[in-house]
Short mmCIF file of N, CA and C in Angstrom, two decimals:
data_model
loop_
_atom_site.label_atom_id
_atom_site.label_comp_id
_atom_site.label_asym_id
_atom_site.label_seq_id
_atom_site.Cartn_x
_atom_site.Cartn_y
_atom_site.Cartn_z
N LEU S 11 -99.39 151.57 254.89
CA LEU S 11 -99.39 150.79 256.12
C LEU S 11 -100.41 151.31 257.11
N PHE S 12 -100.49 152.63 257.27
CA PHE S 12 -101.45 153.22 258.20
C PHE S 12 -102.85 152.73 257.88
N GLY S 13 -103.22 152.80 256.60
CA GLY S 13 -104.54 152.38 256.18
C GLY S 13 -104.79 150.90 256.40
N GLU S 14 -103.79 150.09 256.08
CA GLU S 14 -103.93 148.64 256.25
C GLU S 14 -104.16 148.30 257.70
N PHE S 15 -103.39 148.92 258.60
CA PHE S 15 -103.53 148.65 260.03
C PHE S 15 -104.95 148.95 260.49
N HIS S 16 -105.44 150.10 260.14
CA HIS S 16 -106.78 150.49 260.57
C HIS S 16 -107.86 149.65 259.90
N LEU S 17 -107.72 149.36 258.62
CA LEU S 17 -108.73 148.54 257.95
C LEU S 17 -108.77 147.14 258.54
N ASN S 18 -107.63 146.63 258.98
CA ASN S 18 -107.60 145.31 259.59
C ASN S 18 -108.31 145.30 260.94
N ASN S 19 -108.47 146.46 261.57
CA ASN S 19 -109.14 146.53 262.85
C ASN S 19 -110.66 146.50 262.71
N LEU S 20 -111.17 146.70 261.50
CA LEU S 20 -112.61 146.60 261.31
C LEU S 20 -113.00 145.13 261.30
N THR S 21 -114.17 144.86 261.78
CA THR S 21 -114.61 143.48 261.81
C THR S 21 -114.97 143.00 260.41
N PHE S 22 -114.86 141.71 260.23
CA PHE S 22 -115.25 141.09 258.97
C PHE S 22 -116.72 141.39 258.69
N GLY S 23 -117.52 141.49 259.75
CA GLY S 23 -118.94 141.74 259.62
C GLY S 23 -119.25 143.04 258.89
N PHE S 24 -118.39 144.03 259.03
CA PHE S 24 -118.61 145.31 258.36
C PHE S 24 -118.58 145.11 256.85
N PHE S 25 -117.56 144.43 256.37
CA PHE S 25 -117.45 144.19 254.93
C PHE S 25 -118.52 143.22 254.44
N GLU S 26 -118.83 142.23 255.26
CA GLU S 26 -119.88 141.27 254.92
C GLU S 26 -121.23 141.97 254.79
N TYR S 27 -121.50 142.94 255.68
CA TYR S 27 -122.75 143.70 255.63
C TYR S 27 -122.91 144.38 254.27
N PHE S 28 -121.86 145.05 253.83
CA PHE S 28 -121.94 145.74 252.54
C PHE S 28 -122.05 144.76 251.38
N ASN S 29 -121.31 143.67 251.43
CA ASN S 29 -121.37 142.68 250.35
C ASN S 29 -122.73 142.01 250.27
N THR S 30 -123.38 141.81 251.41
CA THR S 30 -124.69 141.16 251.45
C THR S 30 -125.82 142.12 251.09
N ASN S 31 -125.80 143.30 251.70
CA ASN S 31 -126.91 144.24 251.55
C ASN S 31 -126.78 145.18 250.36
N TYR S 32 -125.56 145.41 249.92
CA TYR S 32 -125.31 146.31 248.79
C TYR S 32 -124.29 145.68 247.84
N PRO S 33 -124.64 144.56 247.22
CA PRO S 33 -123.67 143.87 246.36
C PRO S 33 -123.23 144.72 245.18
N GLU S 34 -124.02 145.75 244.84
CA GLU S 34 -123.64 146.60 243.72
C GLU S 34 -122.58 147.63 244.09
N ALA S 35 -122.30 147.80 245.40
CA ALA S 35 -121.26 148.73 245.83
C ALA S 35 -119.90 148.24 245.37
N THR S 36 -119.11 149.14 244.83
CA THR S 36 -117.78 148.76 244.34
C THR S 36 -116.81 148.60 245.50
N ASN S 37 -115.69 147.96 245.25
CA ASN S 37 -114.66 147.82 246.28
C ASN S 37 -114.20 149.18 246.78
N ALA S 38 -114.06 150.13 245.86
CA ALA S 38 -113.62 151.48 246.25
C ALA S 38 -114.63 152.14 247.18
N GLU S 39 -115.92 151.93 246.91
CA GLU S 39 -116.96 152.52 247.75
C GLU S 39 -116.98 151.88 249.13
N VAL S 40 -116.79 150.58 249.19
CA VAL S 40 -116.77 149.88 250.48
C VAL S 40 -115.53 150.29 251.28
N ARG S 41 -114.39 150.44 250.60
CA ARG S 41 -113.18 150.92 251.30
C ARG S 41 -113.41 152.31 251.86
N LEU S 42 -114.05 153.17 251.09
CA LEU S 42 -114.34 154.51 251.57
C LEU S 42 -115.27 154.45 252.78
N ALA S 43 -116.28 153.60 252.74
CA ALA S 43 -117.18 153.45 253.88
C ALA S 43 -116.41 153.01 255.12
N ALA S 44 -115.45 152.12 254.93
CA ALA S 44 -114.63 151.66 256.05
C ALA S 44 -113.83 152.81 256.65
N LEU S 45 -113.29 153.65 255.79
CA LEU S 45 -112.51 154.80 256.29
C LEU S 45 -113.41 155.82 256.96
N ILE S 46 -114.63 155.96 256.47
CA ILE S 46 -115.59 156.84 257.13
C ILE S 46 -115.88 156.30 258.52
N LYS S 47 -116.05 155.00 258.63
CA LYS S 47 -116.30 154.37 259.94
C LYS S 47 -115.15 154.62 260.90
N LEU S 48 -113.95 154.69 260.36
CA LEU S 48 -112.77 154.97 261.20
C LEU S 48 -112.63 156.45 261.53
N ASN S 49 -113.59 157.25 261.05
CA ASN S 49 -113.65 158.68 261.35
C ASN S 49 -112.47 159.45 260.77
N LEU S 50 -112.02 159.05 259.59
CA LEU S 50 -110.94 159.78 258.93
C LEU S 50 -111.52 160.96 258.16
N SER S 51 -110.76 162.02 258.06
CA SER S 51 -111.16 163.18 257.27
C SER S 51 -110.99 162.86 255.79
N ASN S 52 -111.56 163.68 254.92
CA ASN S 52 -111.38 163.48 253.48
C ASN S 52 -109.90 163.50 253.12
N ASN S 53 -109.14 164.39 253.74
CA ASN S 53 -107.71 164.49 253.47
C ASN S 53 -106.99 163.20 253.88
N GLU S 54 -107.33 162.67 255.05
CA GLU S 54 -106.71 161.43 255.51
C GLU S 54 -107.11 160.25 254.62
N MET S 55 -108.37 160.23 254.19
CA MET S 55 -108.82 159.16 253.29
C MET S 55 -108.06 159.23 251.97
N ALA S 56 -107.89 160.43 251.45
CA ALA S 56 -107.18 160.60 250.18
C ALA S 56 -105.74 160.09 250.31
N ARG S 57 -105.08 160.45 251.39
CA ARG S 57 -103.70 159.99 251.59
C ARG S 57 -103.65 158.47 251.75
N THR S 58 -104.58 157.92 252.51
CA THR S 58 -104.60 156.48 252.76
C THR S 58 -104.83 155.70 251.48
N LEU S 59 -105.74 156.21 250.63
CA LEU S 59 -106.07 155.50 249.40
C LEU S 59 -105.17 155.87 248.23
N GLY S 60 -104.36 156.92 248.40
CA GLY S 60 -103.47 157.35 247.32
C GLY S 60 -104.22 158.02 246.19
N ILE S 61 -105.30 158.73 246.53
CA ILE S 61 -106.10 159.43 245.53
C ILE S 61 -106.27 160.88 245.95
N SER S 62 -106.85 161.69 245.08
CA SER S 62 -107.06 163.10 245.40
C SER S 62 -108.28 163.27 246.30
N ILE S 63 -108.34 164.40 246.97
CA ILE S 63 -109.50 164.71 247.81
C ILE S 63 -110.76 164.77 246.95
N ASP S 64 -110.62 165.29 245.75
CA ASP S 64 -111.77 165.36 244.84
C ASP S 64 -112.28 163.95 244.51
N SER S 65 -111.38 163.01 244.34
CA SER S 65 -111.78 161.62 244.08
C SER S 65 -112.50 161.03 245.28
N VAL S 66 -112.08 161.39 246.49
CA VAL S 66 -112.77 160.94 247.70
C VAL S 66 -114.20 161.47 247.69
N ARG S 67 -114.35 162.74 247.38
CA ARG S 67 -115.69 163.34 247.35
C ARG S 67 -116.58 162.68 246.29
N LYS S 68 -116.01 162.42 245.12
CA LYS S 68 -116.79 161.79 244.05
C LYS S 68 -117.20 160.36 244.42
N THR S 69 -116.29 159.62 245.03
CA THR S 69 -116.60 158.26 245.46
C THR S 69 -117.68 158.28 246.53
N ASN S 70 -117.58 159.25 247.43
CA ASN S 70 -118.58 159.41 248.48
C ASN S 70 -119.95 159.67 247.86
N LEU S 71 -120.01 160.56 246.89
CA LEU S 71 -121.26 160.87 246.21
C LEU S 71 -121.82 159.64 245.50
N ARG S 72 -120.96 158.90 244.80
CA ARG S 72 -121.41 157.68 244.12
C ARG S 72 -121.95 156.65 245.12
N LEU S 73 -121.27 156.54 246.26
CA LEU S 73 -121.72 155.60 247.29
C LEU S 73 -123.10 155.99 247.80
N ARG S 74 -123.29 157.27 248.09
CA ARG S 74 -124.60 157.72 248.57
C ARG S 74 -125.68 157.46 247.52
N LYS S 75 -125.38 157.75 246.26
CA LYS S 75 -126.36 157.50 245.18
C LYS S 75 -126.68 156.01 245.08
N ARG S 76 -125.65 155.19 245.14
CA ARG S 76 -125.85 153.75 245.01
C ARG S 76 -126.69 153.19 246.16
N LEU S 77 -126.54 153.78 247.36
CA LEU S 77 -127.28 153.31 248.52
C LEU S 77 -128.63 154.01 248.67
N GLY S 78 -128.89 154.99 247.80
CA GLY S 78 -130.15 155.72 247.87
C GLY S 78 -130.21 156.68 249.03
N ILE S 79 -129.07 157.24 249.40
CA ILE S 79 -128.97 158.16 250.54
C ILE S 79 -128.62 159.54 250.01
N GLU S 80 -129.42 160.53 250.39
CA GLU S 80 -129.17 161.88 249.89
C GLU S 80 -128.21 162.67 250.76
N GLU S 81 -128.34 162.57 252.05
CA GLU S 81 -127.55 163.40 252.97
C GLU S 81 -126.36 162.64 253.53
N GLN S 82 -125.25 163.35 253.67
CA GLN S 82 -124.03 162.77 254.23
C GLN S 82 -124.27 162.27 255.66
N ALA S 83 -125.05 163.02 256.42
CA ALA S 83 -125.34 162.62 257.81
C ALA S 83 -126.04 161.27 257.86
N ASP S 84 -126.92 161.00 256.88
CA ASP S 84 -127.61 159.72 256.84
C ASP S 84 -126.67 158.58 256.48
N LEU S 85 -125.71 158.86 255.60
CA LEU S 85 -124.69 157.86 255.27
C LEU S 85 -123.87 157.54 256.50
N LEU S 86 -123.48 158.57 257.22
CA LEU S 86 -122.69 158.38 258.43
C LEU S 86 -123.46 157.54 259.46
N LYS S 87 -124.75 157.81 259.63
CA LYS S 87 -125.58 157.03 260.57
C LYS S 87 -125.59 155.56 260.17
N LEU S 88 -125.76 155.30 258.86
CA LEU S 88 -125.78 153.93 258.39
C LEU S 88 -124.44 153.24 258.68
N ILE S 89 -123.36 153.89 258.31
CA ILE S 89 -122.03 153.29 258.47
C ILE S 89 -121.71 153.04 259.94
N LEU S 90 -122.05 153.99 260.79
CA LEU S 90 -121.74 153.82 262.21
C LEU S 90 -122.62 152.76 262.87
N SER S 91 -123.76 152.46 262.26
CA SER S 91 -124.64 151.44 262.84
C SER S 91 -124.19 150.02 262.52
N VAL S 92 -123.27 149.88 261.57
CA VAL S 92 -122.81 148.55 261.16
C VAL S 92 -121.74 148.06 262.12
#
């Protein structure tokens, strides 16, 4: 419920941005990006998604690779700009 409430507070435009600009991003990667935008810690993301912290880190790495972003700070800049 916590995750649903917060995800519902994101604008449709956020998800549309990823679907339009990065259609190859998986649903899991876009959900992770949404949680990053909400400024959740890896631990909070893991609890919200019902996965391990290691899985959060791996999904984060896959998302950065898919978007062609090497540094976490650059991913954060992109996500916060949406």
